[in-house]
Short mmCIF file of C-alpha atoms in Angstrom, two decimals:
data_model
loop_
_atom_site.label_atom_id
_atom_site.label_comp_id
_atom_site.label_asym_id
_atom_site.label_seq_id
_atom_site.Cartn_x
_atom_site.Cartn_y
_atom_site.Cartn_z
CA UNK F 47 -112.77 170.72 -98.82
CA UNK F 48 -114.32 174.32 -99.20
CA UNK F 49 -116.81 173.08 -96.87
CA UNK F 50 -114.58 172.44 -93.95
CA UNK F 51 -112.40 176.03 -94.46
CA UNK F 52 -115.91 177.71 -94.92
CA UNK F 53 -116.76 176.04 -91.66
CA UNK F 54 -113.82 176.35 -89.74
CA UNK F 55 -113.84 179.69 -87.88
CA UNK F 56 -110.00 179.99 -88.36
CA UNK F 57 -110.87 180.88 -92.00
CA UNK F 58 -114.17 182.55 -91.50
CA UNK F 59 -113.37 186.28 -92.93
CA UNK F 60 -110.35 185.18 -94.78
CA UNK F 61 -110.61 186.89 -98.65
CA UNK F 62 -109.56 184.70 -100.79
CA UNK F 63 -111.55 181.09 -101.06
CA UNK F 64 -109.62 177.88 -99.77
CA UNK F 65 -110.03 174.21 -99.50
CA UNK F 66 -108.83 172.19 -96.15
CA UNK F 67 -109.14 169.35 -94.43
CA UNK F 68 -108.51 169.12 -90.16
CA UNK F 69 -107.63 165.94 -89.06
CA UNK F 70 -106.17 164.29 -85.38
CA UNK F 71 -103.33 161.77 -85.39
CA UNK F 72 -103.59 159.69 -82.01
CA UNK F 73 -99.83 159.04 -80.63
CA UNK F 74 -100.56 156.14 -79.17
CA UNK F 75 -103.10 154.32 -77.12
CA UNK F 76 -101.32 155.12 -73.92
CA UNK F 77 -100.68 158.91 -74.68
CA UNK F 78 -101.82 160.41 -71.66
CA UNK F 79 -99.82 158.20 -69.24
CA UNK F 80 -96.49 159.54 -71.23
CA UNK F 81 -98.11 163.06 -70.85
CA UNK F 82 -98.61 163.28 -74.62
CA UNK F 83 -101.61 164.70 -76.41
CA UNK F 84 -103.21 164.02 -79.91
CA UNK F 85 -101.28 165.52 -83.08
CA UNK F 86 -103.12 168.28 -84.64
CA UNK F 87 -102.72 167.96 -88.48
CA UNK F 88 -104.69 171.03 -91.50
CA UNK F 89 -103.73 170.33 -95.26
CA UNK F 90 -104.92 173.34 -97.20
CA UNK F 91 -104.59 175.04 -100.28
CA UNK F 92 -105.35 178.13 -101.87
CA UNK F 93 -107.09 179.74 -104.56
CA UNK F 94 -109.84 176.96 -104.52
CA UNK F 95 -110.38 177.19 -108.28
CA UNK F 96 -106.53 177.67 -109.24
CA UNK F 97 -104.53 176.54 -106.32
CA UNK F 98 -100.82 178.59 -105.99
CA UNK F 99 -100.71 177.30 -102.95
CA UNK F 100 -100.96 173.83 -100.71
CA UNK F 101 -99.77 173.41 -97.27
CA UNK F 102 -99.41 171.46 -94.43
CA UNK F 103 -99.46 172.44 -91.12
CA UNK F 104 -98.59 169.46 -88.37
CA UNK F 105 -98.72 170.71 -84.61
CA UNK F 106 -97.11 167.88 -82.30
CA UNK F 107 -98.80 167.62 -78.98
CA UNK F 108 -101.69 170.10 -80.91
CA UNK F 109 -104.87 168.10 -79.19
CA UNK F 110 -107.14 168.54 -82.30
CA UNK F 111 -107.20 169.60 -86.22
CA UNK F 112 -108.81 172.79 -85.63
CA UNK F 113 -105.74 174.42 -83.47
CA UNK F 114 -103.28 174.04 -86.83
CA UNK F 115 -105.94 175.47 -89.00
CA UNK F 116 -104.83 179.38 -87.72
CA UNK F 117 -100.98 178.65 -88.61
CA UNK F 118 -102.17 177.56 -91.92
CA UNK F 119 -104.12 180.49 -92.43
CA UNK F 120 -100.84 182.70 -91.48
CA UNK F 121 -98.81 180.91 -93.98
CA UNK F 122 -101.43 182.15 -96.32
CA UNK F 123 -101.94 185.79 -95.29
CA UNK F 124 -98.40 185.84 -95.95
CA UNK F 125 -98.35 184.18 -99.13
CA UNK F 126 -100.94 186.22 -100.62
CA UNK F 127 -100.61 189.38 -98.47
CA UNK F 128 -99.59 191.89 -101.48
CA UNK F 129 -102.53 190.19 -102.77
CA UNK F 130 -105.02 191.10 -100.08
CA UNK F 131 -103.02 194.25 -98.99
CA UNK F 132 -103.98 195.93 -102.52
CA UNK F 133 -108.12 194.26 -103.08
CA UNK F 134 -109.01 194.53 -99.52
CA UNK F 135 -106.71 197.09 -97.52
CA UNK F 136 -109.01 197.25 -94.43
CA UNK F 137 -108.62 193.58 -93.96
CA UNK F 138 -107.36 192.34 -90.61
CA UNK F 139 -106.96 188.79 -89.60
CA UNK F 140 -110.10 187.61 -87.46
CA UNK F 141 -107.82 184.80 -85.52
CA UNK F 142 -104.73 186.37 -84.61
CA UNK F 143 -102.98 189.78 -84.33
CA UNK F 144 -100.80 188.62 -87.42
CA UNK F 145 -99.43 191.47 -89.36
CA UNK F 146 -99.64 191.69 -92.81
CA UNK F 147 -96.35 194.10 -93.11
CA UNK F 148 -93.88 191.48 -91.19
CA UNK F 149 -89.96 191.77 -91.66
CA UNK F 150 -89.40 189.66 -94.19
CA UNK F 151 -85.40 190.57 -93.93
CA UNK F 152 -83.21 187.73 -95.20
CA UNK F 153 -86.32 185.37 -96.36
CA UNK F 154 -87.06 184.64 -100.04
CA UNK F 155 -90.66 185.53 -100.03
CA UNK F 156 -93.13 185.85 -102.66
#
């Protein structure tokens, strides 16, 4: 599972080692005649060696495993943002313009 989030350019500068797995869920044999894509499915988790964190990111209509890998690595940013904020504060997300100083108003966060 390293393999595939060292692989996967939605992870490629992230700082702290993960594990994942991409996968595509076919809706149905027929899916393009109902105007329906492929679901597009990432189970992660985070540190590798002493996992805080596992999630699951499921993107309906998502076409293939790669396109939920970038939410999952949001979720993660997040998670661990103090984290990264205070060992590497000139990191910047290589996939998205994601900030790592969101509102986090009203949300139990960690």
């Amino acid at each position: 599972m390293a393999a595939v989030t060292a692989s996967n350019s939605a992870f490629s500068s992230f700082p702290i080692t993960t594990g994942g797995k991409t996968g595509t869920a076919i809706y149905s044999n027929n899916q393009n005649a109902v105007g329906r894509s492929s679901y597009a499915v990432f189970e992660g988790f985070a540190p590798y060696d002493d996992p805080e964190i596992a999630i699951t990111v499921v993107l309906y209509d998502g076409g293939s495993g790669s396109n939920a890998a970038p939410v999952a690595r949001a979720i993660m940013e997040t998670y661990f943002r103090d984290e990264i904020k205070s060992s590497y504060p000139n990191y910047k997300s290589s996939t998205t313009d994601y900030s790592l100083n969101p509102e986090t108003t009203g949300y139990n966060l960690p």
